[in-house]
PDB file of C-alpha atoms in Angstrom:
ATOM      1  CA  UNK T   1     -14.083 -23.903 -24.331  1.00 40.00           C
ATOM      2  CA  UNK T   2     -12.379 -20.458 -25.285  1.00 39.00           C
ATOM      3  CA  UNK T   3     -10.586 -17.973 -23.050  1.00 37.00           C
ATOM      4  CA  UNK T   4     -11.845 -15.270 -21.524  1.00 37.00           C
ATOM      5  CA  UNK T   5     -10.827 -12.194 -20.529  1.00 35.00           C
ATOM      6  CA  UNK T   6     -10.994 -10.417 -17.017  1.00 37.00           C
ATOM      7  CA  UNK T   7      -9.554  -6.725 -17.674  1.00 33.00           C
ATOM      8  CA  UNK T   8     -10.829  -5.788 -14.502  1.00 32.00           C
ATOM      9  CA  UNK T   9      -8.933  -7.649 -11.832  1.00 33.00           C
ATOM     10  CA  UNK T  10      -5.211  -6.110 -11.960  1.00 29.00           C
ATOM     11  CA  UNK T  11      -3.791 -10.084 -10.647  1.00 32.00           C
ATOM     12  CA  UNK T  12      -4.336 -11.146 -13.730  1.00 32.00           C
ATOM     13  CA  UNK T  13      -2.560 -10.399 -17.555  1.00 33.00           C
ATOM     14  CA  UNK T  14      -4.575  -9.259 -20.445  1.00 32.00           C
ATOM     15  CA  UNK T  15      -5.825 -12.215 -21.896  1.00 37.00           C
ATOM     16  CA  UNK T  16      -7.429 -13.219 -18.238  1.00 44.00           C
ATOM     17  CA  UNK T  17      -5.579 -16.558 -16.956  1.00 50.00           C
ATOM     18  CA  UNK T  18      -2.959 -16.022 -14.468  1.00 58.00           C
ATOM     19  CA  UNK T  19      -0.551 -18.237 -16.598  1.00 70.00           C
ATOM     20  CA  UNK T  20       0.894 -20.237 -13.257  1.00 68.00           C
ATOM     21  CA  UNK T  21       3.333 -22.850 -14.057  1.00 67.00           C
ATOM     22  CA  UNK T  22       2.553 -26.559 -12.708  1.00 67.00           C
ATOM     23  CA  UNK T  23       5.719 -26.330 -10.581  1.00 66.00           C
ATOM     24  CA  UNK T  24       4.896 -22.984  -8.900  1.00 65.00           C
ATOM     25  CA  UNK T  25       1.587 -23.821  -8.002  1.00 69.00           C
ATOM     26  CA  UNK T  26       0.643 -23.067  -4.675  1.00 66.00           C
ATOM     27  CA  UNK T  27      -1.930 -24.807  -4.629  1.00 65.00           C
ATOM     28  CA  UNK T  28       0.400 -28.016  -5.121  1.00 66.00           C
ATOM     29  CA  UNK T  29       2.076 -27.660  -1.795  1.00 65.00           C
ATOM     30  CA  UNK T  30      -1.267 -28.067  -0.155  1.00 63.00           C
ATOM     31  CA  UNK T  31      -1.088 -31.305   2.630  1.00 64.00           C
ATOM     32  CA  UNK T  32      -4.165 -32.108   0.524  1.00 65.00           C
ATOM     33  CA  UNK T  33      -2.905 -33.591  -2.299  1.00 69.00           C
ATOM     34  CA  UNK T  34      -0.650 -36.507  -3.396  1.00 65.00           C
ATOM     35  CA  UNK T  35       3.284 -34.698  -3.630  1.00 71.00           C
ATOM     36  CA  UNK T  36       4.735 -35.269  -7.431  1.00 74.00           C
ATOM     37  CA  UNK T  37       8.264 -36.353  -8.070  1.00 71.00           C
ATOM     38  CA  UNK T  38      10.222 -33.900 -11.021  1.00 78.00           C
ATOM     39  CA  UNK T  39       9.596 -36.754 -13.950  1.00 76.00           C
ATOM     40  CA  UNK T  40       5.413 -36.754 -12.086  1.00 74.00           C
ATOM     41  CA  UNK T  41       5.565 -32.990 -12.629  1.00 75.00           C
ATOM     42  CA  UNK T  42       7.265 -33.164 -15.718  1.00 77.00           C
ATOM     43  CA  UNK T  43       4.936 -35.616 -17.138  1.00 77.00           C
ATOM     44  CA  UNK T  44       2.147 -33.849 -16.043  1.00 77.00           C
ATOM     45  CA  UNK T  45       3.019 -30.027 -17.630  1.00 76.00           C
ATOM     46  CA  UNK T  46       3.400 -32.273 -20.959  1.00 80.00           C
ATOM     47  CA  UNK T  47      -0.238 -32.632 -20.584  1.00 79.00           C
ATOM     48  CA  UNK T  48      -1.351 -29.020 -19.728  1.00 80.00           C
ATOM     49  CA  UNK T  49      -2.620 -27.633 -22.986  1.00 81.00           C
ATOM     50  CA  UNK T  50      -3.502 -24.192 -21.119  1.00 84.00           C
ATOM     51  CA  UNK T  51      -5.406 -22.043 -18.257  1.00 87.00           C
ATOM     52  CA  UNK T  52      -9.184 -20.266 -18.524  1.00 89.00           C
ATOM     53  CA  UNK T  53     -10.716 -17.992 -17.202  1.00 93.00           C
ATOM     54  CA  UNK T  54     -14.527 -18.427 -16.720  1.00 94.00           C
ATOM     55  CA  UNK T  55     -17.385 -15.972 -14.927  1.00 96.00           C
ATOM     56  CA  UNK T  56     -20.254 -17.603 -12.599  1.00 95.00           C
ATOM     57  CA  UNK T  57     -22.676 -19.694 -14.372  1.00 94.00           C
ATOM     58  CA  UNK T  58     -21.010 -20.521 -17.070  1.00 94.00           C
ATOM     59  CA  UNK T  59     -20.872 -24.429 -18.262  1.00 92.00           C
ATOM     60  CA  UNK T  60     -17.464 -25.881 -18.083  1.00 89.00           C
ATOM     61  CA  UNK T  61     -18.347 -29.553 -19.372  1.00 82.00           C
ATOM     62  CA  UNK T  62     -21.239 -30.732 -20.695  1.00 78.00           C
ATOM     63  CA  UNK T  63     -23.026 -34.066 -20.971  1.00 71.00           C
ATOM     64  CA  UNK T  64     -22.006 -36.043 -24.313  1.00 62.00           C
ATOM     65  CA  UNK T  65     -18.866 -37.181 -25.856  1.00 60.00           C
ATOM     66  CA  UNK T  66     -15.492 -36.264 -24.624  1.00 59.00           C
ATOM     67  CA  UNK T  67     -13.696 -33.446 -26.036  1.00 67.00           C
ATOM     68  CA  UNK T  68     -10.344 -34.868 -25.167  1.00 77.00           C
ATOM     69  CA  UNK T  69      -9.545 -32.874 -22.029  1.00 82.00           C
ATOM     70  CA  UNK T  70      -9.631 -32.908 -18.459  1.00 83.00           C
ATOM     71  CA  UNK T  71      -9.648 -30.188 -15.683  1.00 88.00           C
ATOM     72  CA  UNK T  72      -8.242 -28.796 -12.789  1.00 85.00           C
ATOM     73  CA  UNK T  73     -10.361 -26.022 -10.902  1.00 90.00           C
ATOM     74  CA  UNK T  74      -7.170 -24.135  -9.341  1.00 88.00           C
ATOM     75  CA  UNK T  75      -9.558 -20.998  -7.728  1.00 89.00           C
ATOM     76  CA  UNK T  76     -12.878 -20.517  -7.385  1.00 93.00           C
ATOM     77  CA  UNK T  77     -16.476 -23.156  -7.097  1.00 96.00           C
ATOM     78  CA  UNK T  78     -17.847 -25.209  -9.454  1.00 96.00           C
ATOM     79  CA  UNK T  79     -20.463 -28.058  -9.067  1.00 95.00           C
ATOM     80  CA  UNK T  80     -21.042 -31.291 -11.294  1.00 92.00           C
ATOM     81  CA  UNK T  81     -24.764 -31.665 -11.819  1.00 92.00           C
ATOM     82  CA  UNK T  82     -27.411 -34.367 -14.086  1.00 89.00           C
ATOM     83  CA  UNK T  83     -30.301 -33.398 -15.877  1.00 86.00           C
ATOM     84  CA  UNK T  84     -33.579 -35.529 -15.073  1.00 85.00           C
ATOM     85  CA  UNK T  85     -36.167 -36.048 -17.214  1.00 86.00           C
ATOM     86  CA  UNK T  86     -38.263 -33.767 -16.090  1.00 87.00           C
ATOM     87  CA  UNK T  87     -35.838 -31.478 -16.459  1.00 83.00           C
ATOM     88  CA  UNK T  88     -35.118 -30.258 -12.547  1.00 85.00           C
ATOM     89  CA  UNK T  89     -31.437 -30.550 -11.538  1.00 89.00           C
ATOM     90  CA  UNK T  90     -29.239 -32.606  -9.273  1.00 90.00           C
ATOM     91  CA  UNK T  91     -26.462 -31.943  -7.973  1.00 93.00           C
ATOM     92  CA  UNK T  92     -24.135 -34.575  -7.221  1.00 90.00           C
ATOM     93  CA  UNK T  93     -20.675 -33.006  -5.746  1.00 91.00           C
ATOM     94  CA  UNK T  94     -19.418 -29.720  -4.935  1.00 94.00           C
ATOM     95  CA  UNK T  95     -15.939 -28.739  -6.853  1.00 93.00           C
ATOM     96  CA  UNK T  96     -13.100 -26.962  -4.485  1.00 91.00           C
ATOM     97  CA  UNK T  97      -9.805 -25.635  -5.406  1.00 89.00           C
ATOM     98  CA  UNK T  98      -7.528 -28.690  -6.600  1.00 84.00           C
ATOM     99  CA  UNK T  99     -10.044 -30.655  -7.495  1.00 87.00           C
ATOM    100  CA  UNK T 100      -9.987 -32.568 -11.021  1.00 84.00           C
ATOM    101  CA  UNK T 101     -13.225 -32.898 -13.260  1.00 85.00           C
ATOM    102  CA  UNK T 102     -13.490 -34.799 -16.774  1.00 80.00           C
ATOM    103  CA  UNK T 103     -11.540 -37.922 -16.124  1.00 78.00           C
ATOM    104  CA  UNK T 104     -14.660 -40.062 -16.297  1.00 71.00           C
ATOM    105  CA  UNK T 105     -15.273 -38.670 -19.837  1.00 65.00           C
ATOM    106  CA  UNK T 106     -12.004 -39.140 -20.807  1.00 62.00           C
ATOM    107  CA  UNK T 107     -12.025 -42.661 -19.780  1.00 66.00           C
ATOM    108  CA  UNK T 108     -15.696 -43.597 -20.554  1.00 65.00           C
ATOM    109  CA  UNK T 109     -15.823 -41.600 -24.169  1.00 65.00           C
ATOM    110  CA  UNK T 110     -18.705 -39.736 -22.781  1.00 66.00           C
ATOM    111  CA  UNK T 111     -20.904 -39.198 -19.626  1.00 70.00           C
ATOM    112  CA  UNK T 112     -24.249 -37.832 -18.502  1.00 73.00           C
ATOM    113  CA  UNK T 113     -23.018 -34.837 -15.929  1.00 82.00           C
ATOM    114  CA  UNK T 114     -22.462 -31.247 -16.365  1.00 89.00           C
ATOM    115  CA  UNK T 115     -19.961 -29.080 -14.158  1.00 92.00           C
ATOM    116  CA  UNK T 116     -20.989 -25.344 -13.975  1.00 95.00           C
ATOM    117  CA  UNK T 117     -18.874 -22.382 -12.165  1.00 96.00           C
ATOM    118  CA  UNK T 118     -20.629 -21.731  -9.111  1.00 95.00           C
ATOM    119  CA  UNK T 119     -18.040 -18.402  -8.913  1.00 95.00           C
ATOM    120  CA  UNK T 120     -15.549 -16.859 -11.227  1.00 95.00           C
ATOM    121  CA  UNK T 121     -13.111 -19.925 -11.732  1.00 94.00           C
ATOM    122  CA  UNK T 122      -9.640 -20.544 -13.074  1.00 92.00           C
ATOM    123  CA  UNK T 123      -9.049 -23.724 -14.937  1.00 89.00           C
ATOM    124  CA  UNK T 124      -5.808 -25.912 -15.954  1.00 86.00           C
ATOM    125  CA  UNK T 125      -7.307 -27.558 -19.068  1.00 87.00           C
ATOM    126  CA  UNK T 126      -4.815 -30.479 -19.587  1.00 83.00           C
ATOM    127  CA  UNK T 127      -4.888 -33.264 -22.685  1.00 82.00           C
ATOM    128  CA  UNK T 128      -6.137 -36.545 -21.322  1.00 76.00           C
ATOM    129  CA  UNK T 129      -3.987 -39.792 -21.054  1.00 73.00           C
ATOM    130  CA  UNK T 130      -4.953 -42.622 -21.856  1.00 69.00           C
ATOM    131  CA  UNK T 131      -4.965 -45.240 -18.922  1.00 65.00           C
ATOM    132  CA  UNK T 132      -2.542 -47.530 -20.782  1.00 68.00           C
ATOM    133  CA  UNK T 133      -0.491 -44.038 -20.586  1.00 71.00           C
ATOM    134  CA  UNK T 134      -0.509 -44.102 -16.824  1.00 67.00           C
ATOM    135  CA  UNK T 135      -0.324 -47.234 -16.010  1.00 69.00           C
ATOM    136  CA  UNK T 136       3.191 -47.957 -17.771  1.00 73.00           C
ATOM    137  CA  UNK T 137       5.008 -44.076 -17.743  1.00 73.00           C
ATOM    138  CA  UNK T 138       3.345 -42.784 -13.988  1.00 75.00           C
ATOM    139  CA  UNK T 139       1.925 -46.125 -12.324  1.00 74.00           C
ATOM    140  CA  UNK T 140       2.355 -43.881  -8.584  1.00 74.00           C
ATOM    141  CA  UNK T 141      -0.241 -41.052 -10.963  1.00 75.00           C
ATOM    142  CA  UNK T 142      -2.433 -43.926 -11.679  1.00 74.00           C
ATOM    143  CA  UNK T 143      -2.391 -45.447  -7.885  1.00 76.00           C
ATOM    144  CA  UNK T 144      -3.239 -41.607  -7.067  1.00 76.00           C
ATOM    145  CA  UNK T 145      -6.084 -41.292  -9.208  1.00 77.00           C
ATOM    146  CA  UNK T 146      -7.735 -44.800  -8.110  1.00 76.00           C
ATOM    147  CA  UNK T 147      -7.382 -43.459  -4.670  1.00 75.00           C
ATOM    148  CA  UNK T 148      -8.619 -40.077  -5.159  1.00 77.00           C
ATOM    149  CA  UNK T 149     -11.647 -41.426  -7.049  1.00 77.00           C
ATOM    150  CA  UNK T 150     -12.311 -44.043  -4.037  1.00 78.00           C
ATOM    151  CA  UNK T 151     -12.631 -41.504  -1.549  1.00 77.00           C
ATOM    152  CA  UNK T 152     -15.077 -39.279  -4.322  1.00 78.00           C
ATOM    153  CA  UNK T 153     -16.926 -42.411  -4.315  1.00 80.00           C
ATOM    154  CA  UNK T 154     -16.869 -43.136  -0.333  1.00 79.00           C
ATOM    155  CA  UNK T 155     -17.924 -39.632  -0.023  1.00 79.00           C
ATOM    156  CA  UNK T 156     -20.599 -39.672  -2.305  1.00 80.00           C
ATOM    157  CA  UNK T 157     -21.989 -42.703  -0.670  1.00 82.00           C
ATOM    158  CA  UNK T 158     -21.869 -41.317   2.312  1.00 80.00           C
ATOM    159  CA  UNK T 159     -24.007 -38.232   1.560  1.00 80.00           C
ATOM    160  CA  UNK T 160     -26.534 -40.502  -0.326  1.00 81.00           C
ATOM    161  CA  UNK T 161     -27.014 -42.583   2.661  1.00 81.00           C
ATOM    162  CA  UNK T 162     -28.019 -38.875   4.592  1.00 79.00           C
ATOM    163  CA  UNK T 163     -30.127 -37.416   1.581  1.00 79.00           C
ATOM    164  CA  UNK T 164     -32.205 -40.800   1.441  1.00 76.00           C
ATOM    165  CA  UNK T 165     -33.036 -41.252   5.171  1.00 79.00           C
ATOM    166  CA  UNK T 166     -32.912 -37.680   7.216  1.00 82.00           C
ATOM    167  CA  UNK T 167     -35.202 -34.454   7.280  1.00 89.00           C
ATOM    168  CA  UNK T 168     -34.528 -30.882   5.704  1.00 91.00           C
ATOM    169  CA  UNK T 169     -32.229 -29.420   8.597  1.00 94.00           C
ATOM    170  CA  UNK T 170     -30.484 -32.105   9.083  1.00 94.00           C
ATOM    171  CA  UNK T 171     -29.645 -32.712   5.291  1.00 94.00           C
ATOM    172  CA  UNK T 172     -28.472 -28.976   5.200  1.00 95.00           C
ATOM    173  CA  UNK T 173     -26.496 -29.311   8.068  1.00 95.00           C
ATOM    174  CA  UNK T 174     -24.553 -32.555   6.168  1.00 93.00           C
ATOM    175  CA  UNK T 175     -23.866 -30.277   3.386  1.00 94.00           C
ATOM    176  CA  UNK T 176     -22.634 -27.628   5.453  1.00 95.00           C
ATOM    177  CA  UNK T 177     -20.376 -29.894   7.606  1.00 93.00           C
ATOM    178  CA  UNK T 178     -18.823 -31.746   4.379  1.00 90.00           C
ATOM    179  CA  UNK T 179     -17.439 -28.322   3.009  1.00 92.00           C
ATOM    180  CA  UNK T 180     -16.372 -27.210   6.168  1.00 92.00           C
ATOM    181  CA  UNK T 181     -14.499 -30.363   6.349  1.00 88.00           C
ATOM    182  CA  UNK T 182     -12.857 -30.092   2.965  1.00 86.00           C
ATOM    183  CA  UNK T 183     -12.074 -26.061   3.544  1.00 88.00           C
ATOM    184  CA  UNK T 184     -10.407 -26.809   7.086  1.00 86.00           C
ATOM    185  CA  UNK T 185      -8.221 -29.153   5.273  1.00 78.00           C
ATOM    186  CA  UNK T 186      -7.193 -26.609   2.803  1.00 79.00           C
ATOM    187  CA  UNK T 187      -6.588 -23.946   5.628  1.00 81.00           C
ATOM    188  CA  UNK T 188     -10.212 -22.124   4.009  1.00 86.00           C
ATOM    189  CA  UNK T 189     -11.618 -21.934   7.420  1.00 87.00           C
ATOM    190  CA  UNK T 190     -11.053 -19.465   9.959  1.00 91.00           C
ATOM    191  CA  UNK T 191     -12.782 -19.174  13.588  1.00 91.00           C
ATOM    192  CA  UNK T 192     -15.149 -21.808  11.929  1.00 93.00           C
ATOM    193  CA  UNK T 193     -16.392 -18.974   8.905  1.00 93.00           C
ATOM    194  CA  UNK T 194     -15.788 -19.959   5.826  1.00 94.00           C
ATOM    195  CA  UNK T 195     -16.744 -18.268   2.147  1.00 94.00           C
ATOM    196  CA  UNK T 196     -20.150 -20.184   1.248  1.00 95.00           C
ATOM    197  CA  UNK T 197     -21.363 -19.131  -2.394  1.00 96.00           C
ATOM    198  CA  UNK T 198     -24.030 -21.709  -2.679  1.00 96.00           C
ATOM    199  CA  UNK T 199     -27.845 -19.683  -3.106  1.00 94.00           C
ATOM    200  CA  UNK T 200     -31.024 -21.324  -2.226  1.00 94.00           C
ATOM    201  CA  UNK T 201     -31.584 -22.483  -5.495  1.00 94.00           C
ATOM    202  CA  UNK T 202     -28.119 -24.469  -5.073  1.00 95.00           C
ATOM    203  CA  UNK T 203     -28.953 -26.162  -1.940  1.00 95.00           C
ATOM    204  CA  UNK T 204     -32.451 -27.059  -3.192  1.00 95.00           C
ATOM    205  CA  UNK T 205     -30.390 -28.789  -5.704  1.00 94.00           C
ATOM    206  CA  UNK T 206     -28.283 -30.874  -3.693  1.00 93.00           C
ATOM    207  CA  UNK T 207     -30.259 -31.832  -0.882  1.00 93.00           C
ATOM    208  CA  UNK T 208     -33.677 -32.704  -2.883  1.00 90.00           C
ATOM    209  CA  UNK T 209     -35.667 -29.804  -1.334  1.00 92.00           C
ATOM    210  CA  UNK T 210     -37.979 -27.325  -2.276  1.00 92.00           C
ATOM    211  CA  UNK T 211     -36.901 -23.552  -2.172  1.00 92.00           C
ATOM    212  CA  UNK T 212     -39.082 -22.885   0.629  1.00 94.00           C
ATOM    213  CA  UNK T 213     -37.618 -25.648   2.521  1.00 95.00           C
ATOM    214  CA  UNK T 214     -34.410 -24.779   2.216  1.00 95.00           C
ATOM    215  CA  UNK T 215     -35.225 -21.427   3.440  1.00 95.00           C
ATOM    216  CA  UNK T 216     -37.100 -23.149   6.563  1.00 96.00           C
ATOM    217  CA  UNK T 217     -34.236 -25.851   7.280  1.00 96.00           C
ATOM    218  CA  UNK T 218     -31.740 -22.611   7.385  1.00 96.00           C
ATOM    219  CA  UNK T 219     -34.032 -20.876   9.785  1.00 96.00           C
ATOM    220  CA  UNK T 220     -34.147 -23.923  12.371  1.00 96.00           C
ATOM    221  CA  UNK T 221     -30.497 -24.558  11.893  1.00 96.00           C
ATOM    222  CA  UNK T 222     -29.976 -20.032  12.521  1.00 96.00           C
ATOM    223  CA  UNK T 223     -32.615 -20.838  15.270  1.00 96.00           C
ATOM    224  CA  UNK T 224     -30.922 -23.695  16.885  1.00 96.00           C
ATOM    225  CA  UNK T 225     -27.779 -21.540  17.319  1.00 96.00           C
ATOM    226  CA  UNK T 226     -25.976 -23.896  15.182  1.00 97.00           C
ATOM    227  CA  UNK T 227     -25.079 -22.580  11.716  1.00 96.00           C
ATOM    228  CA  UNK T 228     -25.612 -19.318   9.944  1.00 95.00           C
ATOM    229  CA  UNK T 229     -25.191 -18.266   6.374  1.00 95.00           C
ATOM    230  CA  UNK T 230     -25.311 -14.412   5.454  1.00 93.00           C
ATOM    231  CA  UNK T 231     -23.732 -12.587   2.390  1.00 92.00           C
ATOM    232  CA  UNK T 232     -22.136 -15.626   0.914  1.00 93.00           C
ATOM    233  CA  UNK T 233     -20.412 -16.894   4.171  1.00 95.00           C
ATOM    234  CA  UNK T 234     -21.136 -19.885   6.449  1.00 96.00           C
ATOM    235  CA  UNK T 235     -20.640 -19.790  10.287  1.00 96.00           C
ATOM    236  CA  UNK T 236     -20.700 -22.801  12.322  1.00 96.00           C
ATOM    237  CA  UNK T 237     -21.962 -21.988  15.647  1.00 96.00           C
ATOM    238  CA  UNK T 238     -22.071 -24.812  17.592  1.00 96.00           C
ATOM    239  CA  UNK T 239     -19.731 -27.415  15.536  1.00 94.00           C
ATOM    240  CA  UNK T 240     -20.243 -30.187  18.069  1.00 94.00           C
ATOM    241  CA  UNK T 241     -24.058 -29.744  18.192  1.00 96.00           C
ATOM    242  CA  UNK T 242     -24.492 -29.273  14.651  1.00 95.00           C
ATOM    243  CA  UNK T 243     -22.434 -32.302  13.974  1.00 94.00           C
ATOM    244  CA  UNK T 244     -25.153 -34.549  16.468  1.00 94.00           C
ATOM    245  CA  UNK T 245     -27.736 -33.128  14.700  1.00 94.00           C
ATOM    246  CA  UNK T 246     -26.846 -33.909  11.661  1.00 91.00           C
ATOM    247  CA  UNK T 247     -25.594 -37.036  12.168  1.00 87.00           C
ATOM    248  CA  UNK T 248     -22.313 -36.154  10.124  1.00 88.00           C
ATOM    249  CA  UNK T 249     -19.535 -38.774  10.612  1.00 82.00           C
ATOM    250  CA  UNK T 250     -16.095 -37.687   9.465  1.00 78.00           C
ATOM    251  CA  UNK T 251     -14.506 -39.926   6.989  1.00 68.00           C
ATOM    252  CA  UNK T 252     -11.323 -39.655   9.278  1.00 60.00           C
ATOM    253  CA  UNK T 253      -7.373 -39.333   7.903  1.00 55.00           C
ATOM    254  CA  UNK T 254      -7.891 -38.263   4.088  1.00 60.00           C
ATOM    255  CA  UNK T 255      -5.986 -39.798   1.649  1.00 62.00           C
ATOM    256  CA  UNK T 256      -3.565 -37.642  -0.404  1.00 65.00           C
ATOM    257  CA  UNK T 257      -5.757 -36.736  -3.388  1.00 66.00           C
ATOM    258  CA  UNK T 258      -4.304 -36.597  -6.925  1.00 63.00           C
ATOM    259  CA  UNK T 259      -4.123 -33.169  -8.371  1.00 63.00           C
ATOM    260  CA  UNK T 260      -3.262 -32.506 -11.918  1.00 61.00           C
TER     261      UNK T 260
END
């Protein structure tokens, strides 16, 4: 994965990465995430190799062996997907700020998932460590990331449960009340509107539906007076109805998730 530039956003330098150290990240001090001791941070800017820039669309990891890295989205979307055979698309988790991607390819040696910018995204690329590595120099890193990928998993399972058993609306609304979720955590939502990138085609992709249904489920949900979605941002209209309706239970006090 090469650099690329962005000469025409004046945040950022030249060569398109805003070159943020890992102990003046912002995104760092978030209640979100797990909060690293100097010799954690230390250990971890030993591993950052460096920071990308990359536009909407493009693929950030692809299925196969492992190229030796891991990520950190620190702005912007992304979303991990699988190919079927039949060559439609699933997507299996939505990527927020903070959140890391790669480990099980570093781990496993290689995996069957893709992870594609939803938006213009930054990335902290960072060398992987070996789990030996974590377990003896950061064993509180390693306790982190077994959390952080429990509640991935819980969440996950979660979702499936709703996608296997529920109607169109109702596995929109999920969706929609997941992110919001995450977002209000991260201080992303205001007077319950939040940005909301994903396009019909996206949803279709993550809930199992057809185009057309999609476009139908977000009509009854508009209809309802419970949720709206308009020039790539989400209201929530009626959080406590929406929230019966979709049958959405929240997973309660989040742990502190690992960030890298």
């Amino acid at each position: 994965m090469e650099q690329t530039s962005d000469h025409g956003n004046p945040s950022f330098p030249r060569h398109g990465a805003p070159n943020v150290a890992c102990q003046d990240c912002t995104l760092r001090r978030s209640r979100l995430f797990k909060q690293l001791d100097e010799d954690e941070l230390s250990y971890v800017a030993k591993l950052r190799d460096r920071q990308l820039v990359r536009p909407a669309g493009a693929k950030l990891l692809s299925s196969g062996p492992a190229g030796g890295f891991i990520y950190t989205l620190y702005s912007g979307w992304a979303f991990r997907s699988i190919q079927l055979a039949d060559g439609s698309r699933q997507i299996v988790e939505i990527l927020l700020p903070g959140d890391v991607f790669g480990v099980h390819v570093a781990l496993l040696g290689n995996w069957d998932y893709e992870v594609t910018a939803l938006t213009r995204v930054v990335l902290c690329r960072l060398r992987a460590p070996s789990l030996d590595d974590l377990c003896t120099q950061v064993p509180a890193l390693n306790r982190a990331l077994i959390h952080t990928l429990a509640d991935d998993k819980r969440r996950a399972d979660s979702r499936l449960a709703v996608l296997g058993r529920t109607l169109g609306p109702q596995r929109i609304a999920y969706l929609m009340l997941e992110l919001v979720e995450r977002l209000e955590g991260a201080g992303e939502l205001k007077n319950e509107c939040c940005d909301f990138p994903l396009r019909r085609r996206h949803l279709a992709d993550a809930t199992g539906l057809s185009g057309t249904h999609v476009s139908r489920s977000l009509g009854e949900l508009r209809e309802r007076g419970l949720a709206h979605v308009e020039d790539g941002r989400l209201t929530i209209l009626d959080r406590e109805q929406l929230t019966s309706f979709a049958g959405f239970t929240s997973l309660g006090q989040r742990i502190q998730r690992l960030i890298l």
